[in-house]
Backbone as JSON, one array per atom type, in Angstrom:
{
  "sequence": "MPTDRHVLNEKGHGVHHIRPDASVRDALAMMAEHNVGALVVLDGDNLAGIITERDYARKIVLKGRTSPSTTVREIMSTRVICARLDQTVEGCMAVMTERTVRHLPGLEHKKVIGIGSIASPTSRCCSAGAASALLISALSRCVTSRGIFAGPTM",
  "N": [[-16.34, 4.72, 14.72], [-13.19, 5.8, 13.1], [-12.86, 6.35, 9.62], [-11.44, 5.96, 6.41], [-11.13, 8.31, 5.15], [-11.01, 10.05, 7.35], [-8.49, 9.2, 8.17], [-6.87, 9.96, 5.9], [-7.5, 12.68, 5.89], [-6.34, 13.48, 8.32], [-3.59, 12.66, 7.88], [-2.93, 13.75, 5.53], [-3.4, 15.05, 1.92], [-1.38, 14.91, 0.21], [0.18, 13.06, -2.49], [2.68, 10.78, -3.41], [3.92, 10.34, -6.39], [4.89, 8.65, -9.58], [5.89, 8.23, -13.05], [5.24, 5.37, -15.24], [7.12, 5.03, -16.9], [9.59, 6.0, -15.82], [12.7, 5.34, -14.3], [13.52, 2.78, -12.09], [15.31, 3.31, -10.37], [15.03, 6.13, -10.32], [12.48, 6.14, -8.86], [13.35, 4.78, -6.48], [15.04, 6.86, -5.21], [13.05, 8.98, -5.1], [11.37, 7.95, -3.03], [13.18, 7.49, -1.05], [13.83, 10.28, -0.63], [11.43, 11.36, 0.27], [10.76, 9.67, 2.34], [9.17, 7.44, 2.26], [7.51, 4.3, 1.56], [6.55, 3.51, -0.66], [5.44, 4.12, -3.97], [2.56, 5.7, -5.8], [1.8, 4.77, -9.0], [1.28, 6.89, -11.95], [-0.39, 7.18, -14.91], [-0.53, 9.53, -16.82], [-3.53, 11.09, -15.25], [-4.36, 8.75, -14.48], [-4.42, 5.83, -12.6], [-1.92, 3.57, -12.61], [-0.56, 1.81, -11.17], [1.21, 0.57, -8.39], [4.48, 1.09, -6.98], [6.57, -0.63, -4.68], [9.02, -0.73, -2.05], [9.43, -3.48, -1.39], [8.91, -4.36, -3.95], [11.14, -3.87, -5.34], [13.18, -5.1, -3.94], [12.35, -7.88, -4.3], [12.2, -8.04, -7.25], [14.17, -6.85, -8.36], [16.67, -6.7, -6.88], [16.85, -9.62, -6.0], [16.84, -10.81, -8.35], [18.93, -9.96, -9.88], [18.81, -7.66, -11.36], [19.34, -4.36, -12.7], [18.84, -1.15, -11.2], [18.85, 1.35, -12.42], [18.61, 0.78, -15.28], [15.99, -0.4, -15.61], [12.77, -0.08, -15.99], [10.05, 1.41, -14.13], [7.37, 0.62, -14.94], [7.97, -2.21, -15.55], [8.4, -3.48, -13.17], [6.25, -2.76, -11.35], [3.25, -3.12, -9.39], [0.28, -4.07, -10.83], [-2.32, -4.71, -10.19], [-3.69, -3.05, -8.16], [-5.0, -2.82, -4.92], [-7.41, -0.84, -3.42], [-8.77, 1.64, -1.28], [-12.23, 2.36, -0.11], [-13.37, 5.88, 0.68], [-15.37, 5.98, 2.49], [-14.74, 3.53, 4.03], [-14.04, 1.93, 7.08], [-11.43, 2.25, 9.44], [-10.7, 0.0, 10.57], [-11.91, -2.0, 8.95], [-10.29, -1.35, 6.69], [-7.64, -2.04, 7.64], [-8.13, -4.61, 7.8], [-8.4, -5.59, 5.35], [-6.0, -4.77, 4.38], [-4.35, -6.93, 5.81], [-5.57, -9.33, 5.04], [-5.2, -9.24, 2.31], [-2.5, -9.04, 2.0], [-1.12, -6.53, 1.85], [0.65, -3.42, 2.16], [0.21, -0.62, 1.63], [-2.58, 1.33, 0.89], [-4.21, 3.07, -1.83], [-6.42, 5.9, -1.65], [-9.44, 6.53, -3.26], [-11.27, 8.95, -5.09], [-13.89, 9.6, -6.99], [-12.47, 8.06, -8.98], [-9.88, 9.0, -8.85], [-6.83, 9.24, -7.3], [-6.47, 10.23, -4.06], [-4.91, 10.1, -2.1], [-2.79, 8.31, 0.16], [-2.69, 5.22, 2.13], [-1.03, 3.55, 4.76], [-0.2, 0.67, 6.48], [0.71, 1.58, 8.89], [-0.52, 3.85, 9.08], [-3.24, 3.81, 10.02], [-3.07, 2.71, 12.61], [-1.26, 4.44, 13.57], [-2.21, 7.1, 13.62], [-4.98, 7.2, 14.12], [-5.79, 5.73, 16.32], [-5.76, 4.54, 19.73], [-2.88, 3.01, 21.59], [-3.62, 0.71, 22.62], [-6.33, -0.01, 21.42], [-5.04, 0.1, 18.65], [-3.72, -2.25, 19.03], [-5.4, -4.28, 19.48], [-7.11, -4.03, 17.33], [-5.27, -5.02, 15.37], [-4.72, -7.89, 16.38], [-7.23, -8.71, 15.92], [-7.51, -8.61, 13.31], [-5.28, -10.11, 12.19], [-6.13, -12.61, 13.51], [-8.31, -13.46, 11.89], [-7.32, -13.78, 9.71], [-5.17, -15.73, 9.89], [-7.02, -17.81, 10.81], [-8.84, -18.04, 8.71], [-7.18, -18.86, 6.55], [-6.25, -21.48, 7.3], [-4.16, -21.83, 8.73], [-3.85, -22.01, 11.47], [-5.21, -24.42, 12.94], [-5.57, -25.71, 15.07], [-4.67, -28.45, 17.63], [-3.72, -31.49, 16.75], [-4.39, -35.23, 16.77]],
  "CA": [[-14.98, 4.34, 14.25], [-12.76, 6.67, 12.13], [-13.0, 6.0, 8.29], [-10.22, 5.97, 5.58], [-11.45, 9.72, 4.89], [-10.44, 10.73, 8.63], [-7.03, 9.17, 8.09], [-6.2, 10.98, 4.93], [-7.5, 14.24, 6.15], [-5.33, 13.67, 9.1], [-2.21, 12.43, 7.18], [-2.68, 14.86, 4.26], [-3.74, 14.38, 0.41], [-0.19, 14.72, -0.77], [0.52, 11.49, -2.96], [3.83, 10.94, -4.19], [3.79, 9.43, -7.58], [5.88, 8.46, -10.6], [5.45, 7.7, -14.35], [5.5, 3.93, -15.62], [8.51, 4.85, -17.83], [10.66, 6.38, -15.23], [13.52, 4.4, -14.02], [13.22, 2.35, -10.81], [16.4, 4.3, -9.54], [14.49, 7.31, -9.79], [11.44, 5.72, -7.9], [13.81, 4.82, -5.01], [15.51, 8.34, -5.0], [11.95, 9.66, -4.54], [10.88, 7.2, -1.98], [14.15, 7.91, 0.0], [13.64, 11.76, -0.3], [9.98, 11.45, 1.13], [10.66, 8.85, 3.31], [8.0, 6.48, 2.03], [7.84, 2.85, 1.29], [5.65, 3.22, -1.83], [5.06, 5.35, -4.73], [1.45, 5.51, -6.94], [2.18, 4.93, -10.53], [-0.01, 7.73, -12.64], [-0.28, 7.16, -16.46], [-1.51, 10.59, -16.77], [-4.2, 11.17, -14.35], [-5.01, 7.5, -14.2], [-3.8, 4.86, -11.7], [-1.51, 2.56, -13.37], [0.09, 0.58, -10.49], [2.18, 0.97, -7.39], [5.73, 0.51, -6.82], [7.1, -0.49, -3.18], [10.33, -1.18, -1.68], [9.41, -4.78, -1.69], [8.95, -4.91, -5.54], [12.43, -3.76, -5.71], [13.96, -6.15, -3.2], [12.09, -9.1, -4.84], [12.32, -7.95, -8.74], [15.46, -5.96, -8.97], [17.83, -7.2, -6.12], [16.99, -11.01, -6.02], [16.85, -11.13, -9.65], [20.35, -9.56, -10.25], [18.9, -6.74, -12.27], [19.98, -2.97, -12.14], [17.4, -0.11, -10.99], [18.88, 2.39, -13.49], [18.33, 0.27, -16.55], [14.75, -1.06, -15.53], [11.66, 1.1, -15.73], [8.9, 1.34, -13.03], [6.52, -0.36, -15.52], [8.63, -3.66, -15.49], [8.19, -4.27, -11.79], [5.34, -2.36, -10.5], [1.97, -4.16, -9.1], [-0.83, -3.62, -11.44], [-3.56, -5.04, -9.51], [-3.74, -2.37, -6.95], [-6.04, -2.86, -3.91], [-7.71, 0.66, -3.12], [-9.67, 1.79, -0.22], [-13.11, 3.48, -0.28], [-13.35, 6.76, 1.77], [-16.16, 5.62, 3.76], [-14.38, 2.35, 4.72], [-13.63, 2.13, 8.48], [-10.18, 1.89, 9.69], [-10.89, -1.62, 10.99], [-11.92, -2.62, 7.5], [-8.89, -0.96, 6.03], [-6.56, -2.99, 8.32], [-8.54, -6.13, 7.4], [-8.12, -5.7, 3.79], [-4.37, -5.11, 4.35], [-3.95, -8.11, 6.58], [-6.16, -10.49, 4.26], [-4.62, -9.12, 0.9], [-1.19, -8.82, 2.31], [-0.63, -5.29, 1.14], [1.0, -2.46, 3.11], [-0.39, 0.38, 1.15], [-3.94, 1.46, 0.25], [-4.58, 4.24, -2.18], [-7.89, 6.28, -1.43], [-9.77, 7.03, -4.36], [-12.54, 9.76, -4.96], [-14.16, 9.82, -8.39], [-11.47, 7.48, -9.91], [-8.7, 9.81, -8.73], [-6.13, 9.08, -5.87], [-6.47, 11.61, -3.23], [-4.13, 9.96, -0.69], [-2.49, 6.7, 0.26], [-2.43, 5.06, 3.7], [0.04, 2.49, 4.99], [-0.35, -0.28, 7.55], [0.97, 2.32, 10.09], [-1.54, 5.14, 9.15], [-4.56, 3.66, 10.96], [-2.75, 2.53, 13.78], [-0.6, 5.57, 14.42], [-2.83, 8.21, 13.55], [-6.39, 6.99, 14.62], [-6.16, 4.66, 17.47], [-4.9, 4.44, 20.78], [-1.89, 1.71, 21.23], [-4.62, -0.5, 23.04], [-7.14, -0.22, 20.25], [-4.36, -0.52, 17.69], [-3.36, -3.6, 19.08], [-6.68, -5.1, 19.42], [-7.46, -4.06, 15.8], [-4.21, -5.93, 14.46], [-4.8, -9.12, 16.99], [-8.39, -9.21, 15.43], [-7.31, -8.72, 11.82], [-4.45, -11.3, 12.16], [-6.64, -13.82, 13.82], [-9.16, -13.72, 11.08], [-6.46, -14.06, 8.52], [-4.79, -17.05, 10.27], [-7.94, -19.03, 10.82], [-9.31, -18.27, 7.3], [-6.38, -19.36, 5.69], [-6.08, -22.68, 7.8], [-2.79, -21.85, 9.25], [-4.12, -22.69, 12.71], [-6.22, -25.44, 13.18], [-5.55, -26.63, 16.53], [-3.92, -29.63, 17.85], [-4.41, -32.92, 16.12], [-3.87, -36.44, 17.46]],
  "C": [[-14.5, 5.33, 12.98], [-12.74, 5.84, 10.62], [-11.44, 6.56, 7.7], [-10.11, 7.79, 5.18], [-10.73, 10.46, 6.09], [-9.01, 10.78, 8.49], [-6.38, 9.89, 7.26], [-6.25, 12.29, 5.12], [-6.48, 14.42, 7.36], [-3.71, 13.61, 8.59], [-1.71, 13.42, 6.08], [-3.04, 14.2, 3.03], [-2.59, 14.23, -0.21], [0.06, 13.13, -1.32], [1.78, 11.67, -3.81], [3.71, 9.79, -5.3], [4.69, 9.77, -8.53], [5.0, 7.87, -11.98], [5.84, 6.47, -14.45], [6.95, 3.95, -16.32], [9.71, 5.36, -17.14], [11.68, 5.07, -14.76], [13.27, 3.96, -12.53], [14.35, 2.89, -9.83], [15.7, 5.35, -9.21], [13.27, 7.12, -8.72], [12.09, 5.59, -6.45], [14.37, 6.08, -4.56], [14.39, 8.94, -4.36], [11.45, 9.08, -3.26], [11.83, 7.51, -0.88], [13.79, 9.41, 0.43], [12.26, 12.16, 0.55], [9.86, 10.72, 2.17], [9.3, 7.92, 3.33], [8.39, 5.45, 1.42], [7.17, 2.4, -0.24], [5.37, 4.35, -2.78], [3.45, 4.92, -5.73], [2.14, 5.58, -8.28], [1.12, 5.51, -11.34], [0.73, 7.47, -13.9], [-1.16, 8.44, -16.72], [-2.02, 11.17, -15.5], [-4.6, 9.75, -13.83], [-4.02, 6.47, -13.6], [-3.36, 3.6, -12.57], [-1.06, 1.47, -12.5], [0.57, 1.27, -9.18], [3.4, 0.29, -7.38], [6.24, 0.51, -5.37], [8.6, -0.86, -3.17], [10.47, -2.68, -1.77], [9.38, -5.32, -3.22], [10.43, -4.64, -5.82], [13.28, -4.7, -5.12], [13.72, -7.54, -4.03], [12.27, -9.17, -6.41], [13.45, -7.46, -9.14], [16.68, -6.92, -8.12], [18.12, -8.78, -6.43], [17.19, -11.51, -7.4], [18.12, -10.9, -10.48], [20.12, -8.59, -11.58], [19.49, -5.53, -11.83], [18.68, -1.82, -12.11], [17.97, 1.05, -11.99], [18.41, 1.96, -15.02], [16.84, -0.55, -16.31], [13.84, -0.05, -15.21], [10.42, 0.55, -14.64], [7.91, 0.33, -13.54], [6.77, -1.93, -15.68], [8.42, -4.34, -14.14], [7.0, -3.57, -10.85], [4.02, -3.24, -10.46], [1.16, -3.49, -9.79], [-2.26, -3.68, -10.89], [-3.45, -4.34, -8.16], [-5.09, -2.44, -6.13], [-6.19, -1.32, -3.34], [-8.64, 0.57, -2.06], [-10.72, 2.91, -0.66], [-12.99, 4.51, 1.13], [-14.0, 6.52, 2.69], [-15.8, 4.22, 4.6], [-13.83, 2.7, 6.19], [-11.99, 1.51, 8.58], [-9.87, 0.54, 9.92], [-10.97, -2.33, 9.55], [-10.84, -2.5, 6.73], [-7.93, -1.87, 6.37], [-6.95, -4.32, 8.01], [-8.33, -6.49, 6.09], [-6.4, -5.69, 3.7], [-3.72, -6.33, 4.74], [-4.45, -9.23, 5.67], [-5.4, -10.35, 2.96], [-3.02, -9.16, 0.95], [-0.23, -7.81, 1.56], [-0.31, -4.25, 2.27], [0.44, -1.05, 2.99], [-1.49, 0.41, 0.47], [-4.03, 2.79, -0.33], [-5.99, 4.72, -2.01], [-8.25, 6.78, -2.5], [-11.14, 7.71, -4.15], [-12.77, 10.04, -6.44], [-13.05, 9.38, -9.39], [-10.12, 8.05, -9.84], [-8.1, 9.51, -7.3], [-5.83, 10.37, -5.45], [-5.56, 11.42, -1.95], [-3.95, 8.57, -0.88], [-1.99, 6.55, 1.67], [-1.7, 3.8, 3.66], [-0.63, 1.65, 6.19], [-0.25, 0.51, 9.06], [0.14, 3.47, 10.18], [-2.62, 4.9, 9.98], [-4.18, 3.44, 12.29], [-2.26, 3.6, 14.54], [-1.41, 6.68, 14.61], [-4.35, 8.23, 13.87], [-6.64, 6.4, 15.76], [-5.19, 4.76, 18.54], [-3.96, 3.05, 20.69], [-2.92, 0.63, 21.56], [-5.42, -0.8, 21.95], [-6.32, -0.71, 19.2], [-4.15, -1.96, 17.66], [-4.41, -4.87, 19.17], [-7.24, -5.33, 17.91], [-6.43, -5.22, 15.06], [-4.31, -7.37, 14.92], [-6.08, -9.71, 16.14], [-8.23, -9.82, 13.92], [-6.44, -10.01, 11.65], [-5.18, -12.39, 12.57], [-7.69, -14.25, 12.75], [-8.21, -14.13, 9.76], [-6.04, -15.57, 8.75], [-5.88, -18.23, 10.17], [-8.48, -19.1, 9.49], [-8.45, -18.86, 6.31], [-5.86, -21.02, 6.22], [-4.8, -22.87, 8.5], [-2.74, -22.23, 10.63], [-5.13, -23.49, 12.81], [-6.45, -26.32, 14.38], [-4.77, -27.74, 16.67], [-4.52, -30.72, 17.11], [-3.73, -34.08, 16.86], [-3.97, -37.49, 16.31]]
}
């Protein structure tokens, strides 16, 4: 089974990042320019957080704020779930499903060396059938572990 290292090697190690004091508008422009849904937020060389399109929708649009006058620091997620490079693709997909995240930065020696998305493992390392099986397996674990499906009741 391929690992996160395989995915990042296939995808590339380019990491689009932004500073915490940048405007949300600048973050959105960078996401659009690079056709990505998230940016790693770096304070110097240190991982400070992650900003996603979802953060923008929920923390700017729905709250009536404006992106030019709001800094990334104000809306970024600071509890970033990261992948180990030796973690399997199935393990990464399970983490993304269970933790409801769509992006997993890969760390090596506490430095971000790449970022995978929910699409990365499925589109780059798996056949369509294998990807479907992995997704069904991960969703099944998530649904049963959260008690969403408990079977019929009488």
